[in-house]
Coordinates of C-alpha atoms in Angstrom, one line a residue:
Chain L
X1295 CA 83.7 51.5 -99.4
X1296 CA 85.6 52.2 -96.1
X1297 CA 84.1 51.0 -92.8
X1298 CA 85.3 52.4 -89.5
X1299 CA 84.4 50.7 -86.2
X1300 CA 85.0 52.6 -82.9
X1301 CA 85.1 51.3 -79.3
X1302 CA 84.0 51.8 -76.7
X1303 CA 80.8 53.8 -77.3
X1304 CA 81.1 55.3 -73.8
X1305 CA 84.1 55.7 -71.4
X1306 CA 84.1 57.0 -67.9
X1307 CA 87.4 57.8 -66.1
X1308 CA 88.5 59.6 -63.0
X1309 CA 90.4 62.9 -63.4
X1310 CA 94.1 62.2 -63.9
X1311 CA 93.5 58.7 -65.4
X1312 CA 94.4 57.8 -69.0
X1313 CA 91.8 57.2 -71.6
X1314 CA 92.1 55.0 -74.8
X1315 CA 89.7 54.9 -77.7
X1316 CA 90.2 52.4 -80.5
X1317 CA 89.2 52.3 -84.1
X1318 CA 89.5 49.7 -86.8
X1319 CA 89.2 50.3 -90.6
X1320 CA 88.5 48.0 -93.4
X1321 CA 90.3 49.5 -96.5
X1322 CA 94.1 48.8 -96.3
X1323 CA 94.6 51.6 -98.8
X1324 CA 93.4 54.3 -96.3
X1325 CA 96.2 56.7 -95.5
X1326 CA 94.9 59.5 -93.3
X1327 CA 93.3 59.1 -89.9
X1328 CA 92.1 62.2 -88.0
X1329 CA 90.4 62.5 -84.6
X1330 CA 87.7 65.0 -83.9
X1331 CA 86.4 66.2 -80.6
X1332 CA 82.8 67.4 -80.2
X1333 CA 81.9 69.2 -77.0
X1334 CA 78.3 69.3 -75.9
X1335 CA 76.3 71.5 -78.3
X1336 CA 79.3 72.4 -80.4
X1337 CA 80.7 71.5 -83.7
X1338 CA 83.4 68.7 -84.2
X1339 CA 86.9 70.0 -84.2
X1340 CA 90.1 68.3 -85.3
X1341 CA 92.4 67.5 -82.4
X1342 CA 95.1 65.3 -83.9
X1343 CA 95.7 63.4 -87.1
X1344 CA 98.1 60.8 -88.4
X1345 CA 99.2 59.7 -91.8
X1346 CA 99.9 56.1 -92.8
X1347 CA 103.7 56.6 -93.1
X1348 CA 103.9 57.5 -89.3
X1349 CA 103.3 55.1 -86.4
X1350 CA 102.7 57.5 -83.6
X1351 CA 102.1 61.2 -83.1
X1352 CA 101.9 63.2 -79.9
X1353 CA 100.6 66.6 -79.0
X1354 CA 100.9 67.4 -75.3
X1355 CA 98.5 65.1 -73.5
X1356 CA 97.1 63.4 -76.6
X1357 CA 98.7 60.9 -78.8
X1358 CA 97.6 58.7 -81.7
X1359 CA 99.1 55.4 -82.7
X1360 CA 98.6 53.5 -86.0
X1361 CA 99.1 49.8 -86.7
X1362 CA 98.7 49.4 -90.5
X1363 CA 99.1 45.7 -90.4
X1364 CA 96.2 45.2 -88.0
X1365 CA 94.3 48.2 -89.6
X1366 CA 93.7 49.9 -86.3
X1367 CA 94.5 53.2 -84.7
X1368 CA 94.0 54.5 -81.2
X1369 CA 93.7 57.8 -79.4
X1370 CA 95.4 58.1 -76.0
X1371 CA 94.7 60.9 -73.6
X1372 CA 96.8 61.1 -70.5
X1373 CA 96.2 63.0 -67.2
X1374 CA 92.6 63.5 -68.2
X1375 CA 90.8 66.6 -67.1
X1376 CA 87.0 67.4 -66.8
X1377 CA 87.3 69.6 -69.9
X1378 CA 88.3 66.5 -71.9
X1379 CA 84.7 65.3 -71.5
X1380 CA 83.2 65.2 -75.0
X1381 CA 82.4 62.9 -77.9
X1382 CA 85.4 61.8 -79.9
X1383 CA 85.2 60.6 -83.5
X1384 CA 87.8 58.8 -85.4
X1385 CA 87.8 58.8 -89.2
X1386 CA 89.7 57.4 -92.2
X1387 CA 90.2 58.6 -95.7
X1388 CA 91.1 56.4 -98.7
X1389 CA 93.3 57.7 -101.5
X1390 CA 91.4 59.0 -104.5
X1391 CA 88.5 60.2 -102.3
X1392 CA 88.2 63.4 -100.4
X1393 CA 85.5 62.0 -98.2
X1394 CA 86.1 60.9 -94.6
X1395 CA 84.4 57.9 -93.1
X1396 CA 83.7 58.4 -89.4
X1397 CA 83.3 56.0 -86.6
X1398 CA 80.2 56.2 -84.5
X1399 CA 81.8 58.2 -81.7
X1400 CA 82.9 57.6 -78.1
X1401 CA 81.4 59.7 -75.3
X1402 CA 84.2 60.3 -72.8
X1403 CA 83.2 61.4 -69.3
X1404 CA 85.9 62.6 -66.9
X1405 CA 84.8 62.8 -63.3
X1406 CA 86.5 65.2 -60.9
Chain Q
X1037 CA 87.7 85.3 -89.4
X1038 CA 87.9 82.0 -91.3
X1039 CA 84.6 80.1 -90.8
X1040 CA 81.8 78.0 -92.0
X1041 CA 78.3 79.4 -91.4
X1042 CA 75.0 77.6 -91.5
X1043 CA 71.4 79.0 -91.5
X1044 CA 69.1 78.5 -89.8
X1045 CA 70.6 77.1 -86.6
X1046 CA 67.2 75.7 -85.5
X1047 CA 64.2 74.8 -87.6
X1048 CA 60.9 73.2 -86.8
X1049 CA 58.8 72.4 -89.8
X1050 CA 56.0 70.1 -91.0
X1051 CA 56.1 67.1 -93.2
X1052 CA 56.2 67.9 -96.9
X1053 CA 57.1 71.6 -96.6
X1054 CA 60.2 72.3 -98.7
X1055 CA 63.1 73.8 -96.9
X1056 CA 66.7 74.8 -97.6
X1057 CA 69.6 75.0 -95.2
X1058 CA 72.3 77.3 -96.3
X1059 CA 76.1 76.7 -95.9
X1060 CA 78.8 79.2 -96.7
X1061 CA 82.6 79.3 -96.2
X1062 CA 85.0 82.1 -96.6
X1063 CA 88.2 80.0 -96.9
X1064 CA 88.2 79.4 -100.6
X1065 CA 87.8 75.7 -100.0
X1066 CA 87.1 73.4 -103.0
X1067 CA 85.6 70.6 -101.0
X1068 CA 82.3 70.9 -99.1
X1069 CA 80.1 68.3 -97.5
X1070 CA 76.9 67.7 -95.6
X1071 CA 76.6 65.3 -92.7
X1072 CA 73.8 64.3 -90.4
X1073 CA 74.4 63.3 -86.8
X1074 CA 72.0 61.0 -85.0
X1075 CA 72.5 59.4 -81.6
X1076 CA 74.4 56.2 -81.8
X1077 CA 75.0 56.6 -85.5
X1078 CA 77.8 59.1 -85.6
X1079 CA 78.3 61.4 -88.5
X1080 CA 77.0 60.1 -91.8
X1081 CA 77.7 61.9 -95.1
X1082 CA 74.7 63.0 -97.2
X1083 CA 76.3 64.7 -100.2
X1084 CA 79.7 66.2 -101.0
X1085 CA 81.1 68.5 -103.6
X1086 CA 84.7 68.5 -105.0
X1087 CA 84.3 71.9 -106.7
X1088 CA 81.7 74.2 -108.4
X1089 CA 79.1 72.2 -110.3
X1090 CA 80.6 68.9 -109.1
X1091 CA 78.5 67.0 -106.5
X1092 CA 78.2 63.4 -105.5
X1093 CA 76.2 61.2 -103.2
X1094 CA 77.4 60.2 -99.8
X1095 CA 76.1 57.3 -97.6
X1096 CA 72.6 58.6 -96.9
X1097 CA 71.5 60.8 -99.9
X1098 CA 67.8 59.8 -100.1
X1099 CA 65.4 62.7 -99.6
X1100 CA 68.1 65.4 -100.0
X1101 CA 69.4 67.5 -102.9
X1102 CA 72.3 69.9 -103.1
X1103 CA 73.8 72.4 -105.5
X1104 CA 77.1 74.1 -105.9
X1105 CA 76.8 77.1 -108.2
X1106 CA 79.4 79.1 -106.3
X1107 CA 82.5 78.0 -104.6
X1108 CA 81.6 79.4 -101.2
X1109 CA 78.0 78.1 -101.0
X1110 CA 76.6 74.6 -100.7
X1111 CA 72.9 74.6 -99.8
X1112 CA 71.1 71.5 -98.6
X1113 CA 67.5 71.1 -99.9
X1114 CA 64.8 68.9 -98.5
X1115 CA 62.0 69.0 -101.1
X1116 CA 59.5 67.0 -99.0
X1117 CA 60.8 66.6 -95.5
X1118 CA 59.7 63.6 -93.4
X1119 CA 60.0 62.9 -89.7
X1120 CA 62.9 60.5 -90.2
X1121 CA 64.9 63.5 -91.4
X1122 CA 64.7 65.0 -87.9
X1123 CA 68.4 65.3 -87.1
X1124 CA 71.4 67.6 -86.4
X1125 CA 73.0 68.6 -89.7
X1126 CA 76.6 69.8 -90.2
X1127 CA 78.2 71.4 -93.2
X1128 CA 82.0 71.1 -93.6
X1129 CA 84.6 72.3 -95.9
X1130 CA 88.3 71.7 -96.6
X1131 CA 91.0 72.2 -99.2
X1132 CA 90.9 69.4 -101.8
X1133 CA 93.3 66.7 -101.1
X1134 CA 94.0 63.8 -98.8
X1135 CA 95.2 65.3 -95.6
X1136 CA 93.5 68.6 -95.1
X1137 CA 91.4 69.4 -92.0
X1138 CA 87.7 69.6 -92.4
X1139 CA 86.1 72.6 -90.8
X1140 CA 82.6 72.2 -89.6
X1141 CA 79.8 74.7 -89.4
X1142 CA 77.9 75.2 -86.1
X1143 CA 75.1 72.8 -87.0
X1144 CA 71.4 73.0 -87.8
X1145 CA 68.9 71.3 -85.5
X1146 CA 66.0 70.2 -87.7
X1147 CA 62.7 68.9 -86.4
X1148 CA 60.1 67.6 -88.8
X1149 CA 56.7 67.0 -87.3

């Protein structure tokens, strides 16, 4: 089955800095890569996703890049704000399966 | 309002006492899933269902049962809970297919003593 590795497990930045979270996946057939944000005590919520036929996708301060050859994808957050503090999960889905395989999460702390 | 609901939100129980956590969605989603979340381990899938009467094991199914008799409901059953099942549980649903967002319920915090 698919295996997703996520790094780092914790990330501390100053407000206004950029943050990058990286994930690698094992199954070259995987074709959908969402990112979820989980605030403290809340449920995970989708913030951005990318399909395998796209190399990069942006939505305001967040962007995701995908390198299919290297089998890795990254979440980029620019101009971080304290409300960006949360746990972020990457995930991958393989064709033929509706299940998502999640990384173990990255706790992002943005200090004012 | 489109949503996934879970009950109870918090539960403290004793080893061996059967319990059920309910999950319901009002979005007519075919796909439903249960995850458990533990510190340092992320979200691990317990069971999932592609449609009514169709269920399959995820990565950590031992000690759990599910059923899908109606499209909107997907209860999680622990027939003989043990302390290692103390965890935060999330139900999720989505349309069936490759690229649809999974909507998560609010979570159920279970403690087994």
